[in-house]
PDB file of C-alpha atoms in Angstrom:
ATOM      1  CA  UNK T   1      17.023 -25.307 -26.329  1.00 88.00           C
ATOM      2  CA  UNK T   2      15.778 -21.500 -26.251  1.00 95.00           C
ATOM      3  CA  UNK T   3      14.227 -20.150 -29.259  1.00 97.00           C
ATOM      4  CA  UNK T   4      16.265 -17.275 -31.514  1.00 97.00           C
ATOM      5  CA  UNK T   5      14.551 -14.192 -32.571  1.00 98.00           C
ATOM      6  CA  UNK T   6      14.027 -12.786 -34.985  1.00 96.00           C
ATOM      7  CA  UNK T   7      13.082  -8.930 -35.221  1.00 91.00           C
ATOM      8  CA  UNK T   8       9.409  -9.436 -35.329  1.00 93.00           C
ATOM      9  CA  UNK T   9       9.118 -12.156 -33.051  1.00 97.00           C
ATOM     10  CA  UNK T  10       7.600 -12.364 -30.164  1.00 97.00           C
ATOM     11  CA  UNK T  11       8.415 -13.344 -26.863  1.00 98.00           C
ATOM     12  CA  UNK T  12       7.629 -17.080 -25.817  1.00 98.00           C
ATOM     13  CA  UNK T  13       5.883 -17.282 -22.835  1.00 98.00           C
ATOM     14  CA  UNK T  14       8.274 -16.807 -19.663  1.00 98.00           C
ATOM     15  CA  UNK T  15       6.643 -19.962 -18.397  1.00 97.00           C
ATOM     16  CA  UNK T  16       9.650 -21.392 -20.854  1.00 97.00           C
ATOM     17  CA  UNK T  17      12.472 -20.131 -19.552  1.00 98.00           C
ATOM     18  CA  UNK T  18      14.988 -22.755 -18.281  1.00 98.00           C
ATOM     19  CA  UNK T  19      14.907 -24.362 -14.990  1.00 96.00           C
ATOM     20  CA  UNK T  20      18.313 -25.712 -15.324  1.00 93.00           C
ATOM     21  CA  UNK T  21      21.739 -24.628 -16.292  1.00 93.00           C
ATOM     22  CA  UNK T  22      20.915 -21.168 -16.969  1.00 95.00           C
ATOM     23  CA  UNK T  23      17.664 -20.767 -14.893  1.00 96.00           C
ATOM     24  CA  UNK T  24      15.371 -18.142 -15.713  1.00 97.00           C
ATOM     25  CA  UNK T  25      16.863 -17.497 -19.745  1.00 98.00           C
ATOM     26  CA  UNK T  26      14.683 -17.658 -21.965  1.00 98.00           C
ATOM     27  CA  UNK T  27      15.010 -16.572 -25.543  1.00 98.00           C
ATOM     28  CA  UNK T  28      18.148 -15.251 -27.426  1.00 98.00           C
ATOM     29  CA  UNK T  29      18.937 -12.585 -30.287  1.00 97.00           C
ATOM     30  CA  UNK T  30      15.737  -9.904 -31.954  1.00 97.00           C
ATOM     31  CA  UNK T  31      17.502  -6.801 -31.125  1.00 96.00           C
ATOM     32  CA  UNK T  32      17.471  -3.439 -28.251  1.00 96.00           C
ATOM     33  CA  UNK T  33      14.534  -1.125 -29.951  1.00 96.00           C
ATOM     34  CA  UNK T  34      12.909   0.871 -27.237  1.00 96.00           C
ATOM     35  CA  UNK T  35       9.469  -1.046 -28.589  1.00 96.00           C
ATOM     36  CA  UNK T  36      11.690  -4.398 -28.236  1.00 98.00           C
ATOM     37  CA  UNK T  37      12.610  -2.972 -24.474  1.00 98.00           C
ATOM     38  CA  UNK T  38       8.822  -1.926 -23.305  1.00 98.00           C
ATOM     39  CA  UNK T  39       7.822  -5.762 -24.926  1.00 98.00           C
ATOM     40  CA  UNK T  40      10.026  -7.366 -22.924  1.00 98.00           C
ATOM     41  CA  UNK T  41       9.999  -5.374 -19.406  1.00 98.00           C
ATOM     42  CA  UNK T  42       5.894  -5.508 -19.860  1.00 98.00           C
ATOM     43  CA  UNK T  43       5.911  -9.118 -19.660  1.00 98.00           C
ATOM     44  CA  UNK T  44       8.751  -9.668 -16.970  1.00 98.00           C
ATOM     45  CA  UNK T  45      11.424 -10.012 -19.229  1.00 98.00           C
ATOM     46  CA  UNK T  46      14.826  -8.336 -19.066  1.00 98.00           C
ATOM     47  CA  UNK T  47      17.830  -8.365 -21.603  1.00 97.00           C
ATOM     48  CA  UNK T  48      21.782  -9.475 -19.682  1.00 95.00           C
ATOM     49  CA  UNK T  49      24.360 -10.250 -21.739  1.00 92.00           C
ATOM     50  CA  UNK T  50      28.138  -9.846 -21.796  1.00 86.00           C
ATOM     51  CA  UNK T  51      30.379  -8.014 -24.893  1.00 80.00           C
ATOM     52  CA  UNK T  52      30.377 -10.809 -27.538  1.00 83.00           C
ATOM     53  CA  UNK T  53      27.186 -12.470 -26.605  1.00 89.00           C
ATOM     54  CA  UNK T  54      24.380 -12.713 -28.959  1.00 94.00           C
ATOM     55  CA  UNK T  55      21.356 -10.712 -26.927  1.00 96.00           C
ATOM     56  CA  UNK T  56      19.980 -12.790 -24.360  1.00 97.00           C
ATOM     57  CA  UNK T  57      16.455 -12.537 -22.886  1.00 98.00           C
ATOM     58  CA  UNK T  58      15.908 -13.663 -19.149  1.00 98.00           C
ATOM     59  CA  UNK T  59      12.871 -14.262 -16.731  1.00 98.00           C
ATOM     60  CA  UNK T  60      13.976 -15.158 -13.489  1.00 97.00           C
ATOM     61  CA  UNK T  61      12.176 -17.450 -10.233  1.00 97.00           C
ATOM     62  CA  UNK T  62      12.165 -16.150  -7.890  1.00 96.00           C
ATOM     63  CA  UNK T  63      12.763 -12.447  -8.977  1.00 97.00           C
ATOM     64  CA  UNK T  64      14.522 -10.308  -6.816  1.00 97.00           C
ATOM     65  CA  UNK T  65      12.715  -6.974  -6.046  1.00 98.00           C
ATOM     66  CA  UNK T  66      12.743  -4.052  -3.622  1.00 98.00           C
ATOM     67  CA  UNK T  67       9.333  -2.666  -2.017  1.00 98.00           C
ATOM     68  CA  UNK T  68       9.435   1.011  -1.618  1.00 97.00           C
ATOM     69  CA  UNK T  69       8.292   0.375   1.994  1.00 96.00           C
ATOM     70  CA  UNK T  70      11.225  -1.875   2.838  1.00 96.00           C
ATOM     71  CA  UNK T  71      14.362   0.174   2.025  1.00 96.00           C
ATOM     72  CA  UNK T  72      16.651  -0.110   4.579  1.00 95.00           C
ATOM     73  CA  UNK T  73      18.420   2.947   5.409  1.00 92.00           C
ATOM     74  CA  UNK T  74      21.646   2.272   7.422  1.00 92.00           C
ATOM     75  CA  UNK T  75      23.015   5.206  10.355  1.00 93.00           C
ATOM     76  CA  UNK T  76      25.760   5.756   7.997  1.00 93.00           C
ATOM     77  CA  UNK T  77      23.823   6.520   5.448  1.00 93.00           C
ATOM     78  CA  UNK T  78      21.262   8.346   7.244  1.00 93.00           C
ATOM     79  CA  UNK T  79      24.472  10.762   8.283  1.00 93.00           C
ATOM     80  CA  UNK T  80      25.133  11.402   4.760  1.00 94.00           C
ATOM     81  CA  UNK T  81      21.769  11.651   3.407  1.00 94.00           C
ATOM     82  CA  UNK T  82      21.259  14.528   5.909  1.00 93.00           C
ATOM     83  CA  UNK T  83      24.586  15.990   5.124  1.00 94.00           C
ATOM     84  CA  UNK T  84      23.066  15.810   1.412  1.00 94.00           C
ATOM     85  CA  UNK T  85      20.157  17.588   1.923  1.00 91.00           C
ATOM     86  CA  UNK T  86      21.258  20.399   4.151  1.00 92.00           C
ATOM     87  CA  UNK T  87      24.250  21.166   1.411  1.00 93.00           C
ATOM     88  CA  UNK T  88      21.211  21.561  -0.868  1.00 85.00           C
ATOM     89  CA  UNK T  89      19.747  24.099   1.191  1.00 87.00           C
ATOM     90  CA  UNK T  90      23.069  25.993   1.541  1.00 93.00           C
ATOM     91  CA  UNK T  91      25.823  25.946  -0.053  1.00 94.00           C
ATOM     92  CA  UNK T  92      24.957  23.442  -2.975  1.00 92.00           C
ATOM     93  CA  UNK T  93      28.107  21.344  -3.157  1.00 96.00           C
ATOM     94  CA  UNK T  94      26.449  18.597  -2.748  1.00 96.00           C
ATOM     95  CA  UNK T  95      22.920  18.002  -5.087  1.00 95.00           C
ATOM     96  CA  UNK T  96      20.330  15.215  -6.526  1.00 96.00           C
ATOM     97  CA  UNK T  97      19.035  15.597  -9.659  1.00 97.00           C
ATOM     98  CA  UNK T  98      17.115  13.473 -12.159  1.00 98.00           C
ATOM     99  CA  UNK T  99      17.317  13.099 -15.341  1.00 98.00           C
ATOM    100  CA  UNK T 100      19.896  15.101 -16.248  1.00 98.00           C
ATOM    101  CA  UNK T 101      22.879  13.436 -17.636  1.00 98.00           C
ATOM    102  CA  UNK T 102      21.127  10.130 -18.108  1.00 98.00           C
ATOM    103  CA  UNK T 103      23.861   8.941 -20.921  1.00 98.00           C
ATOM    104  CA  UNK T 104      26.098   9.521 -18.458  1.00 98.00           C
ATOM    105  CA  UNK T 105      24.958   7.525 -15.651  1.00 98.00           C
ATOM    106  CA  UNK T 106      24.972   4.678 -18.288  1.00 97.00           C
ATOM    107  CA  UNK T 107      28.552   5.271 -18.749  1.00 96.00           C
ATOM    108  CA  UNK T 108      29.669   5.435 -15.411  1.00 96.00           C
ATOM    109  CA  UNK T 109      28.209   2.311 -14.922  1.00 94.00           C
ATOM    110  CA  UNK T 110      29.746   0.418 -17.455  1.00 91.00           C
ATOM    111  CA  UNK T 111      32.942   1.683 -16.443  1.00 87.00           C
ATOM    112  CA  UNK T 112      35.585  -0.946 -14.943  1.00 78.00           C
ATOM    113  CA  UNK T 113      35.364  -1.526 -11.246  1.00 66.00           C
ATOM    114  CA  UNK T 114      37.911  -1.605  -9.004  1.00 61.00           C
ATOM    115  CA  UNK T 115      37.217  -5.012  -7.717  1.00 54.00           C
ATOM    116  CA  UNK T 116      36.683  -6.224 -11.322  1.00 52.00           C
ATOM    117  CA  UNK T 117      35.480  -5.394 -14.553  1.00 51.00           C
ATOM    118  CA  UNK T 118      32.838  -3.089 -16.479  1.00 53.00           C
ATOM    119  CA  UNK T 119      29.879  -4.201 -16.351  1.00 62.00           C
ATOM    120  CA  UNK T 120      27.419  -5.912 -19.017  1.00 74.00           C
ATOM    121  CA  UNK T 121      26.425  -2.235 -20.047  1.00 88.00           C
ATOM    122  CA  UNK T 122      27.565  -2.685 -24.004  1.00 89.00           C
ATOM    123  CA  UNK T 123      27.266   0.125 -26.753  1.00 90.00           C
ATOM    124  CA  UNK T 124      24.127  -1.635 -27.963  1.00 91.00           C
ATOM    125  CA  UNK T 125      22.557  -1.440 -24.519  1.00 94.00           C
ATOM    126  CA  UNK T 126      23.807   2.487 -23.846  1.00 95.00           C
ATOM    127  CA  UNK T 127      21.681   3.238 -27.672  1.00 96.00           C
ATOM    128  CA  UNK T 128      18.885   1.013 -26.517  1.00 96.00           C
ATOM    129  CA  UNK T 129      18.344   2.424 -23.051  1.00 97.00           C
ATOM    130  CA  UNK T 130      19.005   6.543 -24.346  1.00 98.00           C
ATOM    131  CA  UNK T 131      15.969   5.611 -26.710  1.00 98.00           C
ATOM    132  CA  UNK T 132      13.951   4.599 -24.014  1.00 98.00           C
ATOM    133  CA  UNK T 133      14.882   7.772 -22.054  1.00 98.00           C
ATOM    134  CA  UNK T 134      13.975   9.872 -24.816  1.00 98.00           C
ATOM    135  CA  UNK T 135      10.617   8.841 -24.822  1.00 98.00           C
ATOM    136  CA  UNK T 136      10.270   8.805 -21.133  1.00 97.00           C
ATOM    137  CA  UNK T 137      10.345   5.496 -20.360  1.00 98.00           C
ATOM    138  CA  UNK T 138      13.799   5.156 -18.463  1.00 98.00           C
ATOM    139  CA  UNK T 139      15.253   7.871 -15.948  1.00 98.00           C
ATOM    140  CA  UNK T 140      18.173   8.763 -13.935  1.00 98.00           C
ATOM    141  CA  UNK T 141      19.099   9.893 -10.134  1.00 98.00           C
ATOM    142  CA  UNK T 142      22.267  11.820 -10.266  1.00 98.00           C
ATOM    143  CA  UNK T 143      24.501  12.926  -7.309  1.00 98.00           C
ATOM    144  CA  UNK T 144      26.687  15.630  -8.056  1.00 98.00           C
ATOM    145  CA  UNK T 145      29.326  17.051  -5.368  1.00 97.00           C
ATOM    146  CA  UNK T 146      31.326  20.624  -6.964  1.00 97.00           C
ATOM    147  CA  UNK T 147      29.524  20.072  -9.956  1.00 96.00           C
ATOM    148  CA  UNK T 148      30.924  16.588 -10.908  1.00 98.00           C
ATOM    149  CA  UNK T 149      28.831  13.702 -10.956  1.00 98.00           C
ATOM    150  CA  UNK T 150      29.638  11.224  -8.536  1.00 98.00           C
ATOM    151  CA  UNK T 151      27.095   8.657  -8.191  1.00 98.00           C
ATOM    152  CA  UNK T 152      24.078   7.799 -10.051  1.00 98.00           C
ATOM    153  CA  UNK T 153      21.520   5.041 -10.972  1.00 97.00           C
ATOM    154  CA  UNK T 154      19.184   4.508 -13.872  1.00 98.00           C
ATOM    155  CA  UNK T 155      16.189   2.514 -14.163  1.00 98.00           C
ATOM    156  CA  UNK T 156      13.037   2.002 -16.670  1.00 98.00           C
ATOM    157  CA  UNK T 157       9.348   3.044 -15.593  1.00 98.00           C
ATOM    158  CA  UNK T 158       6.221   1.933 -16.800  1.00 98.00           C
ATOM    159  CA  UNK T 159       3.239   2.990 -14.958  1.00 98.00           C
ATOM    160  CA  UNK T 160       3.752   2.509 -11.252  1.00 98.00           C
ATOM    161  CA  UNK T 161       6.230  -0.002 -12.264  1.00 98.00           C
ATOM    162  CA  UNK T 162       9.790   0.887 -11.743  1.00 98.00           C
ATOM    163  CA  UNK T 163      12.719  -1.948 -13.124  1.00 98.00           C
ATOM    164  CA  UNK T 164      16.478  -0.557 -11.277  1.00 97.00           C
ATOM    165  CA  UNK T 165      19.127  -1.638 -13.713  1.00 96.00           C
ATOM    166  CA  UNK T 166      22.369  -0.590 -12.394  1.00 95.00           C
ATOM    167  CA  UNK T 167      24.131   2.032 -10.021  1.00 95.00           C
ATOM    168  CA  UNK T 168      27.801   3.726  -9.611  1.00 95.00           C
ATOM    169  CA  UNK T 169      29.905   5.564  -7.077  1.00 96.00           C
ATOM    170  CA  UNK T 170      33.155   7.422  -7.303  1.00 96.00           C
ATOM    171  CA  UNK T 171      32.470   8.581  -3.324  1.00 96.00           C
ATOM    172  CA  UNK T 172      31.432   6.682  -0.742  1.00 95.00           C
ATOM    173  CA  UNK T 173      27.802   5.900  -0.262  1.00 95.00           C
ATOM    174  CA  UNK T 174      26.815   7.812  -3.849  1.00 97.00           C
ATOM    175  CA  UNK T 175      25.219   5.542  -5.470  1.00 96.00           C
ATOM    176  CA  UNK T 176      22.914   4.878  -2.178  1.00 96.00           C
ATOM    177  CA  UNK T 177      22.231   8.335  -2.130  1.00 96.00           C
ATOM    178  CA  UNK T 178      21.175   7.954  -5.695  1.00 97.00           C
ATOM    179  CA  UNK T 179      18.868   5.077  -5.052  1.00 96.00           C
ATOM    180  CA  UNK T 180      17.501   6.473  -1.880  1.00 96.00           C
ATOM    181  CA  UNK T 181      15.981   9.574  -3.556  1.00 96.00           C
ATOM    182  CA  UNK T 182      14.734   7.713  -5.768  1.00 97.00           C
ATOM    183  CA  UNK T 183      12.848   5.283  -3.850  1.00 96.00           C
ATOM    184  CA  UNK T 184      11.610   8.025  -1.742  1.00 95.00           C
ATOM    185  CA  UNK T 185      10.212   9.734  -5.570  1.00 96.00           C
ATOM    186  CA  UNK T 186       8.843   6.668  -6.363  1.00 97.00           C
ATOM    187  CA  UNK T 187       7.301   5.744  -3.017  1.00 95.00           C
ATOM    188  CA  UNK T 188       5.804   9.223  -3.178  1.00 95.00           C
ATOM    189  CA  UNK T 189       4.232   9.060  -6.765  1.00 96.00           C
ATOM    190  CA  UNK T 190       2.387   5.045  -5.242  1.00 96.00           C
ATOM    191  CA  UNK T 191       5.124   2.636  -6.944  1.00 98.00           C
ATOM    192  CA  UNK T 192       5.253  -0.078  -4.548  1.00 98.00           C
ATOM    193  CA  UNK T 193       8.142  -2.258  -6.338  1.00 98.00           C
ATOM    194  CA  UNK T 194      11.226  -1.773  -7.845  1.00 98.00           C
ATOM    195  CA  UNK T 195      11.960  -5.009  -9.970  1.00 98.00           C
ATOM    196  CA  UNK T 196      16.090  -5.848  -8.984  1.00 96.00           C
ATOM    197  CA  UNK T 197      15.900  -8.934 -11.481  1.00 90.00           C
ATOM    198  CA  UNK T 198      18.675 -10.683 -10.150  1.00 82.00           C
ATOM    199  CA  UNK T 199      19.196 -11.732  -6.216  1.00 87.00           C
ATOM    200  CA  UNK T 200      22.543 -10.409  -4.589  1.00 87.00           C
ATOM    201  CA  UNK T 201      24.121  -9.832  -1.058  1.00 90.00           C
ATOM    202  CA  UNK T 202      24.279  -6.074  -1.933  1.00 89.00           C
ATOM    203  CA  UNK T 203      20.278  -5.871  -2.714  1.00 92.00           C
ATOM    204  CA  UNK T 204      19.422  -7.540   0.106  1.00 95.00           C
ATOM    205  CA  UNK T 205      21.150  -5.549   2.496  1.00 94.00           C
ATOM    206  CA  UNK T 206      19.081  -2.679   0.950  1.00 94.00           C
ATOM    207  CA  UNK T 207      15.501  -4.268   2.296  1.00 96.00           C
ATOM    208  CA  UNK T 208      15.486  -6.526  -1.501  1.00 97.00           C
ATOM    209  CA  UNK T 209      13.852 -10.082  -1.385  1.00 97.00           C
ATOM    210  CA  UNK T 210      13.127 -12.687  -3.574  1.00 97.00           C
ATOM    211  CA  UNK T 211      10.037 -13.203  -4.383  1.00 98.00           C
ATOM    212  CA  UNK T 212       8.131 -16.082  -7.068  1.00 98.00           C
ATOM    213  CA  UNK T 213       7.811 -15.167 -10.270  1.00 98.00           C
ATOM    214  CA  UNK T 214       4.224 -15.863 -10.679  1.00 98.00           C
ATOM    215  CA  UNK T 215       3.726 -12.847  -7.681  1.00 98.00           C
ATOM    216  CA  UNK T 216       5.572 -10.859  -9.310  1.00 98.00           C
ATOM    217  CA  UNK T 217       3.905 -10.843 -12.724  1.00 98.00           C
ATOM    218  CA  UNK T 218       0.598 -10.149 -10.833  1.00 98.00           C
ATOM    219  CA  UNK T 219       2.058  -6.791  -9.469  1.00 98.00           C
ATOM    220  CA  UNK T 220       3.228  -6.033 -12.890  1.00 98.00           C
ATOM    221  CA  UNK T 221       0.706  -6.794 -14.757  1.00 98.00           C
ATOM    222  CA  UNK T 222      -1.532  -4.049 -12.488  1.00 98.00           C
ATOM    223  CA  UNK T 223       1.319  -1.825 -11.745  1.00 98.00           C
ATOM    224  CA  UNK T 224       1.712  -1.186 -15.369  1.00 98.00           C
ATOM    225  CA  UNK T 225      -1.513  -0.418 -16.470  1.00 98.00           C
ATOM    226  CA  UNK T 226      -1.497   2.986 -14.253  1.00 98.00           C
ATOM    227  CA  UNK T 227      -0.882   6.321 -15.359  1.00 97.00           C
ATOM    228  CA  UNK T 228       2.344   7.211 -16.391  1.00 96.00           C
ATOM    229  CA  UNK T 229       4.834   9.084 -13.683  1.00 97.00           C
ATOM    230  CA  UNK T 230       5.189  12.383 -15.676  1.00 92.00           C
ATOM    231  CA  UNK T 231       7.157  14.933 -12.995  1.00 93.00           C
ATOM    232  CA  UNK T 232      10.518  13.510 -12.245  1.00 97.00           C
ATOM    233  CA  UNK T 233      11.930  15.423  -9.728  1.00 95.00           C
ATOM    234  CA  UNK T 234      13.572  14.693  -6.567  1.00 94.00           C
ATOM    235  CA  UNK T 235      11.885  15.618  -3.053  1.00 84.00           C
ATOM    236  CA  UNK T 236      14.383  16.538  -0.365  1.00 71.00           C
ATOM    237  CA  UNK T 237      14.350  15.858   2.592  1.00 55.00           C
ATOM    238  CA  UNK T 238      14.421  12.272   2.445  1.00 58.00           C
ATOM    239  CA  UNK T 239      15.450  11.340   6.160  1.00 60.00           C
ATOM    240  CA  UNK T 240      12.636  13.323   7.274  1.00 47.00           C
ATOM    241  CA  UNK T 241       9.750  11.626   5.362  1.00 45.00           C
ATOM    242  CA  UNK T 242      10.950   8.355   6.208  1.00 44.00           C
TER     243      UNK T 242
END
């Protein structure tokens, strides 16, 4: 039996979380507060839960997660990554930004897939998660092509912690674009980990491992208590510097 929440209580210990069943959940309802958010994402807890659900609280193990130094760049995407870049440098059809329709990168990824449905992303979650963003904590990379915006993903930072939540496309390889600026930002500014929470086929074809839980509190715990990234802005060329 998990414990229920209420608004001023705190997290149990993710030591609790179930082995069985549903492995790695671990408490259930409290609400999405941007101090709720930052509680639960400072002790290696993350909020999944489908439209209908009560909020559920998870702490997986192993937890899946992405070292900056591992990101596996495929020749495919290398190709468009360059493409990317040099459009930047001329005629700007194609450009990365952060930051700068972060609302919308939340929406596009709770939009219906075509191999299946929206995602998990509720209204609750899209208020929670703009909060956060307005007081810095969570951030977007944004790939725009003839001013529309094409492919994004959105994540929360703490320190030199980054947690990736979820990414889009509406053109091939966007949303890998999206992610690959951003690990290249991150790698820059000393993050070493991007926390992926949950372990699947498309992760790990990205450079993503599991990893135990217990390891991966110890890089939190460290990563979090550095300075905060302030300067979020993509650096082009990315191919180059890798």
């Amino acid at each position: 039996m998990i414990p229920w929440l209420g608004t001023h209580t705190p997290f149990p210990d993710v030591s609790e979380a179930l082995t069985t069943e549903a492995p790695g959940l671990l408490a259930a309802g409290a609400d999405l507060s941007p101090e709720r958010l930052l509680m639960a994402y400072r002790n290696g807890i993350f909020p999944w839960f489908s439209e209908g659900q009560p909020i559920l609280w998870w702490s997986t193990d192993p937890r899946m997660v992405l070292m900056t130094a591992d990101f596996k760049v495929s020749d495919s995407l290398k190709k468009t990554l360059k493409k990317v870049e040099k459009s930047g440098r001329t005629d700007g059809r194609w450009q990365v930004r952060f930051d700068s329709a972060f609302e919308q990168v939340m929406r596009a990824c709770a939009a219906p897939r075509r191999d299946g449905p929206g995602t998990w992303i509720s209204e609750d979650i899209v208020k929670g998660y703009t909060g956060l963003h307005a007081l810095g904590f969570a951030h977007s990379s944004e790939v725009w092509l003839d001013g529309e915006l094409v492919g994004g993903a959105y994540g929360v930072s703490i320190g030199q912690m980054f947690y990736g939540e979820s990414m889009f496309a509406r053109v091939t390889d966007a949303s890998k674009v999206a992610l690959a600026y951003l690990v290249h930002f991150l790698r820059l500014q000393g993050v070493q980990m991007i926390d992926c929470q949950q372990e699947t086929g498309h992760l790990a074809s990205l450079g993503a491992a599991p990893i135990p839980r217990a390891a991966f509190l110890a890089h939190l715990r460290q990563a979090i208590a550095k300075p905060r990234i302030r300067n979020w802005q993509p650096v082009p060329p990315f191919v180059a510097a890798s």
